[in-house]
Every structure is written in structure tokens, then in C-alpha cells.
XYZ file of C-alpha atoms in Angstrom:
342
model
C 67.441 -52.851 45.429
C 71.018 -51.602 44.863
C 72.019 -49.468 41.900
C 74.491 -52.144 40.763
C 71.708 -54.761 40.684
C 69.516 -52.419 38.660
C 72.373 -51.799 36.234
C 72.936 -55.542 35.799
C 69.235 -56.145 35.169
C 69.209 -53.392 32.557
C 72.299 -54.769 30.816
C 70.841 -58.300 30.843
C 67.529 -57.103 29.406
C 69.321 -55.245 26.624
C 71.401 -58.295 25.727
C 68.285 -60.468 25.608
C 66.734 -58.134 23.054
C 69.693 -58.447 20.708
C 68.954 -60.172 17.443
C 71.208 -62.864 16.013
C 72.744 -60.273 13.673
C 73.533 -57.971 16.578
C 75.099 -60.814 18.558
C 77.326 -61.710 15.604
C 78.346 -58.043 15.237
C 79.178 -57.898 18.948
C 81.347 -61.042 18.700
C 83.289 -59.715 15.697
C 83.743 -56.283 17.323
C 84.926 -57.863 20.561
C 87.433 -60.093 18.751
C 88.831 -57.212 16.657
C 89.122 -54.786 19.598
C 90.763 -57.444 21.779
C 93.325 -58.172 19.062
C 94.100 -54.455 18.541
C 94.467 -53.747 22.262
C 96.686 -56.773 22.874
C 98.771 -55.903 19.816
C 99.265 -52.349 21.074
C 100.225 -53.730 24.489
C 103.010 -55.754 22.883
C 101.404 -59.175 23.482
C 102.810 -60.651 20.270
C 102.656 -64.227 21.557
C 98.875 -63.884 22.037
C 98.092 -62.169 18.739
C 100.160 -64.209 16.283
C 99.861 -66.591 14.679
C 96.126 -65.966 14.242
C 95.123 -69.495 15.273
C 96.826 -68.978 18.658
C 94.883 -65.761 19.159
C 91.558 -67.459 18.398
C 92.474 -70.324 20.735
C 93.437 -67.940 23.562
C 90.307 -65.820 23.125
C 87.943 -68.830 23.187
C 89.663 -70.425 26.170
C 89.608 -67.153 28.078
C 86.037 -66.132 27.172
C 84.664 -69.569 28.057
C 86.448 -69.482 31.457
C 88.279 -72.730 30.728
C 91.615 -71.005 31.305
C 94.219 -73.691 30.573
C 97.001 -71.277 31.534
C 99.301 -72.292 28.682
C 98.924 -68.778 27.202
C 98.691 -65.591 29.257
C 99.626 -61.893 28.965
C 103.218 -61.002 29.849
C 103.137 -57.201 29.910
C 101.525 -55.005 32.563
C 99.331 -53.318 29.964
C 98.308 -56.662 28.563
C 97.274 -57.914 31.988
C 95.113 -54.808 32.570
C 93.493 -55.201 29.131
C 92.724 -58.844 29.781
C 91.431 -58.159 33.302
C 89.255 -55.152 32.411
C 88.136 -55.930 28.851
C 88.916 -59.358 27.429
C 87.570 -61.422 30.329
C 84.470 -59.367 31.346
C 83.271 -58.751 27.795
C 84.193 -62.272 26.725
C 82.167 -63.815 29.541
C 79.108 -61.750 28.633
C 79.285 -62.475 24.912
C 80.044 -66.174 25.469
C 77.081 -66.487 27.825
C 74.812 -64.749 25.318
C 75.994 -67.023 22.483
C 75.526 -70.207 24.500
C 72.134 -68.973 25.702
C 71.016 -68.219 22.165
C 72.133 -71.629 20.891
C 70.396 -73.336 23.801
C 67.275 -71.280 23.141
C 67.282 -72.267 19.476
C 67.674 -75.931 20.406
C 64.892 -75.762 22.996
C 62.568 -73.947 20.607
C 63.272 -76.528 17.885
C 62.495 -79.366 20.331
C 59.402 -77.544 21.625
C 58.025 -77.049 18.116
C 58.436 -80.764 17.457
C 56.694 -81.633 20.719
C 53.778 -79.324 19.888
C 53.596 -80.457 16.266
C 54.512 -77.066 14.788
C 57.512 -78.313 12.836
C 57.539 -79.855 9.366
C 58.756 -83.447 9.194
C 61.408 -84.539 6.730
C 60.383 -88.089 5.840
C 59.110 -90.041 2.850
C 57.650 -93.487 2.332
C 56.269 -93.253 5.857
C 53.045 -94.303 7.590
C 50.852 -91.277 8.270
C 48.150 -91.533 10.931
C 45.411 -88.891 10.771
C 43.311 -88.582 13.906
C 43.493 -89.057 17.656
C 41.484 -91.574 19.683
C 43.642 -91.617 22.808
C 44.345 -95.193 23.991
C 43.167 -96.727 20.702
C 45.586 -94.584 18.712
C 48.412 -95.384 21.134
C 47.670 -99.102 20.756
C 47.691 -98.711 16.962
C 51.056 -96.944 17.075
C 52.469 -99.599 19.401
C 51.543 -102.373 16.957
C 52.930 -100.434 14.009
C 56.193 -99.750 15.821
C 56.515 -103.486 16.462
C 55.807 -104.357 12.827
C 57.700 -101.499 11.155
C 60.813 -101.330 13.336
C 63.746 -100.024 11.258
C 61.463 -99.909 8.203
C 58.947 -97.126 7.674
C 58.869 -94.107 10.020
C 55.536 -93.180 11.615
C 54.014 -89.693 11.617
C 50.989 -88.825 13.768
C 48.936 -85.850 12.555
C 46.120 -84.630 14.802
C 43.606 -81.831 15.177
C 43.377 -82.214 18.940
C 45.341 -79.854 21.194
C 47.827 -82.406 22.496
C 51.591 -82.857 22.557
C 53.539 -85.649 20.924
C 52.573 -88.736 22.995
C 55.735 -90.631 21.950
C 58.394 -87.991 21.171
C 61.290 -90.448 20.965
C 59.545 -92.901 18.657
C 57.318 -91.024 16.190
C 57.106 -87.700 14.365
C 54.216 -85.419 15.269
C 52.279 -82.668 13.468
C 49.270 -80.639 14.570
C 46.865 -79.092 12.102
C 43.470 -77.412 12.197
C 42.188 -79.349 9.186
C 43.022 -82.577 7.376
C 42.076 -80.903 4.076
C 44.439 -77.921 4.399
C 47.126 -78.652 1.806
C 49.757 -76.331 3.326
C 49.274 -77.698 6.842
C 49.143 -81.307 5.630
C 52.361 -80.803 3.671
C 54.134 -80.400 7.002
C 53.208 -84.029 7.679
C 54.504 -85.117 4.261
C 51.148 -86.570 3.194
C 52.080 -86.451 -0.499
C 55.116 -88.701 0.123
C 53.471 -91.159 2.534
C 53.274 -94.797 1.435
C 50.381 -95.557 3.795
C 47.765 -93.193 5.243
C 45.607 -94.387 8.140
C 42.573 -92.208 8.889
C 40.812 -92.806 12.185
C 38.654 -90.065 13.706
C 35.736 -90.049 16.136
C 33.702 -88.260 13.439
C 33.064 -90.215 10.226
C 32.497 -87.066 8.151
C 36.024 -85.835 8.942
C 37.416 -89.260 8.050
C 35.529 -89.209 4.761
C 36.729 -85.716 3.795
C 40.329 -86.524 4.764
C 40.283 -89.749 2.729
C 38.990 -87.978 -0.391
C 41.580 -85.217 -0.014
C 44.510 -87.612 0.481
C 43.400 -89.881 -2.364
C 43.264 -86.914 -4.760
C 46.723 -85.641 -3.790
C 48.489 -88.971 -3.253
C 46.777 -91.600 -5.431
C 49.634 -94.098 -4.966
C 49.310 -94.259 -1.180
C 47.648 -97.190 0.551
C 44.727 -95.434 2.232
C 42.961 -97.036 5.197
C 39.856 -95.375 6.654
C 37.994 -96.496 9.766
C 34.226 -95.852 9.777
C 31.618 -96.428 12.424
C 28.819 -96.172 9.845
C 28.780 -98.387 6.751
C 27.078 -95.729 4.589
C 30.126 -93.484 4.348
C 32.343 -96.513 3.945
C 30.450 -97.577 0.816
C 30.383 -93.994 -0.463
C 34.149 -93.685 -0.157
C 34.667 -96.975 -2.009
C 32.550 -95.652 -4.872
C 34.768 -92.560 -5.171
C 38.089 -94.188 -4.249
C 38.080 -97.882 -5.223
C 41.678 -98.307 -4.035
C 40.881 -97.102 -0.516
C 40.545 -99.814 2.102
C 37.619 -99.129 4.415
C 37.702 -100.640 7.888
C 34.188 -100.938 9.357
C 33.359 -101.157 13.032
C 32.836 -104.845 13.821
C 31.902 -104.577 17.489
C 28.243 -105.562 16.959
C 29.142 -108.373 14.573
C 31.762 -109.646 17.015
C 29.254 -109.769 19.870
C 26.762 -111.674 17.726
C 29.448 -114.111 16.544
C 30.690 -114.724 20.095
C 27.144 -115.350 21.261
C 26.743 -118.142 18.706
C 30.343 -119.396 18.767
C 31.848 -118.681 22.207
C 35.502 -117.655 22.113
C 35.323 -116.000 18.682
C 36.314 -112.598 20.070
C 39.459 -114.073 21.701
C 40.342 -115.830 18.437
C 40.053 -112.650 16.376
C 41.953 -110.671 18.993
C 44.875 -113.099 18.885
C 44.923 -113.101 15.080
C 45.330 -109.313 15.128
C 47.745 -109.086 18.045
C 51.322 -108.929 16.741
C 52.828 -109.385 20.199
C 51.037 -112.519 21.364
C 50.367 -115.926 19.833
C 49.593 -116.637 16.209
C 48.988 -113.611 14.022
C 47.662 -113.041 10.514
C 50.182 -111.707 7.965
C 50.309 -111.194 4.206
C 52.999 -111.675 1.559
C 53.021 -111.200 -2.216
C 53.761 -114.255 -4.324
C 56.731 -113.133 -6.519
C 55.997 -111.975 -10.042
C 58.708 -114.204 -11.457
C 57.633 -117.305 -9.532
C 56.089 -120.336 -11.210
C 52.403 -121.100 -11.129
C 51.543 -123.491 -8.330
C 48.566 -124.801 -6.407
C 47.233 -124.062 -2.957
C 47.915 -127.656 -1.924
C 51.605 -127.540 -2.790
C 52.134 -124.061 -1.333
C 50.130 -124.913 1.790
C 52.348 -127.908 2.607
C 55.570 -126.082 1.815
C 54.692 -123.105 4.046
C 53.591 -125.405 6.863
C 56.648 -127.664 6.732
C 59.266 -124.939 6.317
C 57.854 -122.150 8.513
C 54.933 -123.634 10.468
C 52.747 -121.068 8.672
C 49.173 -121.759 7.570
C 47.861 -120.383 4.262
C 44.305 -119.102 4.801
C 43.469 -116.889 1.829
C 44.384 -115.368 -1.525
C 43.694 -111.900 -2.889
C 43.590 -111.412 -6.644
C 42.111 -108.466 -8.563
C 40.797 -106.885 -5.320
C 38.898 -110.083 -4.495
C 39.752 -112.107 -1.401
C 39.156 -115.848 -1.269
C 39.365 -117.395 2.192
C 40.038 -121.099 2.674
C 40.662 -121.694 -1.068
C 40.335 -125.166 -2.514
C 43.487 -127.290 -2.480
C 43.512 -127.497 -6.273
C 43.072 -123.721 -6.682
C 45.836 -122.075 -8.676
C 48.281 -119.587 -7.150
C 49.497 -117.034 -9.703
C 52.405 -114.575 -9.639
C 51.627 -111.303 -7.782
C 48.803 -112.909 -5.776
C 48.601 -111.623 -2.212
C 48.756 -114.546 0.205
C 47.317 -114.394 3.719
C 48.794 -116.734 6.304
C 48.912 -117.333 10.055
C 52.253 -117.633 11.838
C 53.934 -116.900 15.146
C 56.080 -114.187 13.523
C 56.210 -112.563 10.100
C 58.212 -114.747 7.701
C 60.751 -112.790 5.664
C 62.572 -115.648 3.928
C 59.968 -117.731 2.111
C 61.497 -120.236 -0.283
C 59.261 -120.085 -3.360
C 61.283 -122.630 -5.357
C 59.795 -126.088 -5.891
């Protein structure tokens, strides 16, 4: 190992230890000394006006070297060769390296979920169930494209599974207010809680409901006991029970039921179930009239009405439809331009 190599390694190690403040001080010192030395050497065309000096220094230090400005005196050439270029190259490399390091660290923190997200009105998913969570995100991305951003918050030691499509936050607890604030849970419009452990889901739902009572909270439970308990504490929360056993029993009696339900929930294939709110300023109407209008204009089938937290499936044709009722319908795609006028 040569002495020159050892010297270079030492210099490099010292530069790497410099703080941002020290780097800025080095840049300013280098610029001032270069200007003084060139001024003393009589390089007036390089030192004035000031904008020309800055241009020359940046072009030289970055090794671009356009050649439109160069020292004319012998002293100026020695100063540029022995000080301006060598020191400029070192400082420029350090500055670029630091900026690249900051950018990489910022990206790395986002990938590892260590960065706070700056969103509001978003969909927040709490929990990680591998392929099931990925499938959930895929459906939400299809439904919410260019609408609400999606934030995945997990306790598992994973990286962002979809770094270009969703925001990602890691936390040790879904009831830690400081950690959860990084995921913007207080500003979320919808919070989906889906964990392998029902007790964690229950605790997270209670915590989110207490801190963000206006959010639409959805909680998936494998056991119905905790689902009923959460409803008693948080009536607005929507509990999603596991229906695997019920689906098997239904398919045994009515073959094909599982395929039917799967297609109704699949937003990418076939007919899918959607919901729309009947406008508050719309006129009272009947299911019969609305059913025919939706079918004729959009090939959509009205299947249910929700009013005062009560859902009525297959309502009677003479049943009344009131303003602000939530209407459930089946269609090939979500309809965004319903014509509610008679």
C-alpha cells in the first residue's frame, strides 16, 4: 500500500465525516479564496462581474469546462491548476455525494416505513396478511384511481410492497398515537383494519374510532364475539365477519354460490356490486320507477336500500326511495353520471 494511497484514504475519510455545516463552510471558503487569488493574479475577466465568476467556478469545479472563460495570466493558470480545479473537484464531489446520500436516505426511509406521510382524506390500511392484503390494495387502486391515496401501516418487519403506488408506514403498535400520526390516521377518511389476531384488530378499531370519529372504520374479524363487542362500543364501525364457513354451506345447498359472490365482489371481472347515495335534493320516488330508469339508462340493477343503518335487500317495487338513501346496485362498471331527474 503506497503512501499516496494511504493519504487519499485519510483525506476521503475526513471528508466523509464532515457535517453539512462544515461542507457549507468549506464551499464558502473555497469560493472566497479562489476569488481573492484570481483577483490578485489580475484575472479581472474571471472575477467580475460576480455572476461570471460564479459561472466560471461552477463550470470548472464540475469538470464541465466549456472553455469560453479561462485564465490569461501565468499566475492565474498556476492558481487554477493547483488550487481552483483540485479543491473544486473535491468539494463538488462531496456536495453531490451528500445530496445523493440525502435522496437515498429519504427514499430508504419511505421504503422501510420510517417516514411520515403527508396526505389527508386517504384510505388507511392497518395490518398485513400478505397476498390477501395485496389483493385488497389492488382492488382499491382500481376503484380509487386518481381519487383517494392509499396508506399501508403494518407491524410486520417488511418493506413497502408497492413503493410506486402506495404510501407505507411501519409501527410497533396500532395504538401508539405518535407512531400512528406518521400514517395520518386522524385525517383518514376510511380506515380498514385487518390483522391475523382479532384482539389487535379490536384494540386498533377502538383507538381509531376515539381519535377519528368521522372516519369510515372497517374491521375484519374471524370471531363474531369481538365483532359484536366492537359494534356495541362503536355503532358507526362496520364489522366484516369471516364468511368462509357460511359460503361453504351455501354452496353445498346452492351450487355456484361461491362463484356468484366472488364475481359480485370482483371489480375487475364481470358484474360487480356498487353503492351510490340518492341526492339530498332529489324528489321522492319509488323502487319501481328508479329500478326501470337505472336498468334502461345504465344497465344497472337496483338490489337494496340502506336507511338509518338498516339494509333492505330486494325491496318491494312500491317501496319509497327517499333523499340520502344509500342505493346498492349491480353493474359492469361504477356509474358516475346517474340522471336522477324524472
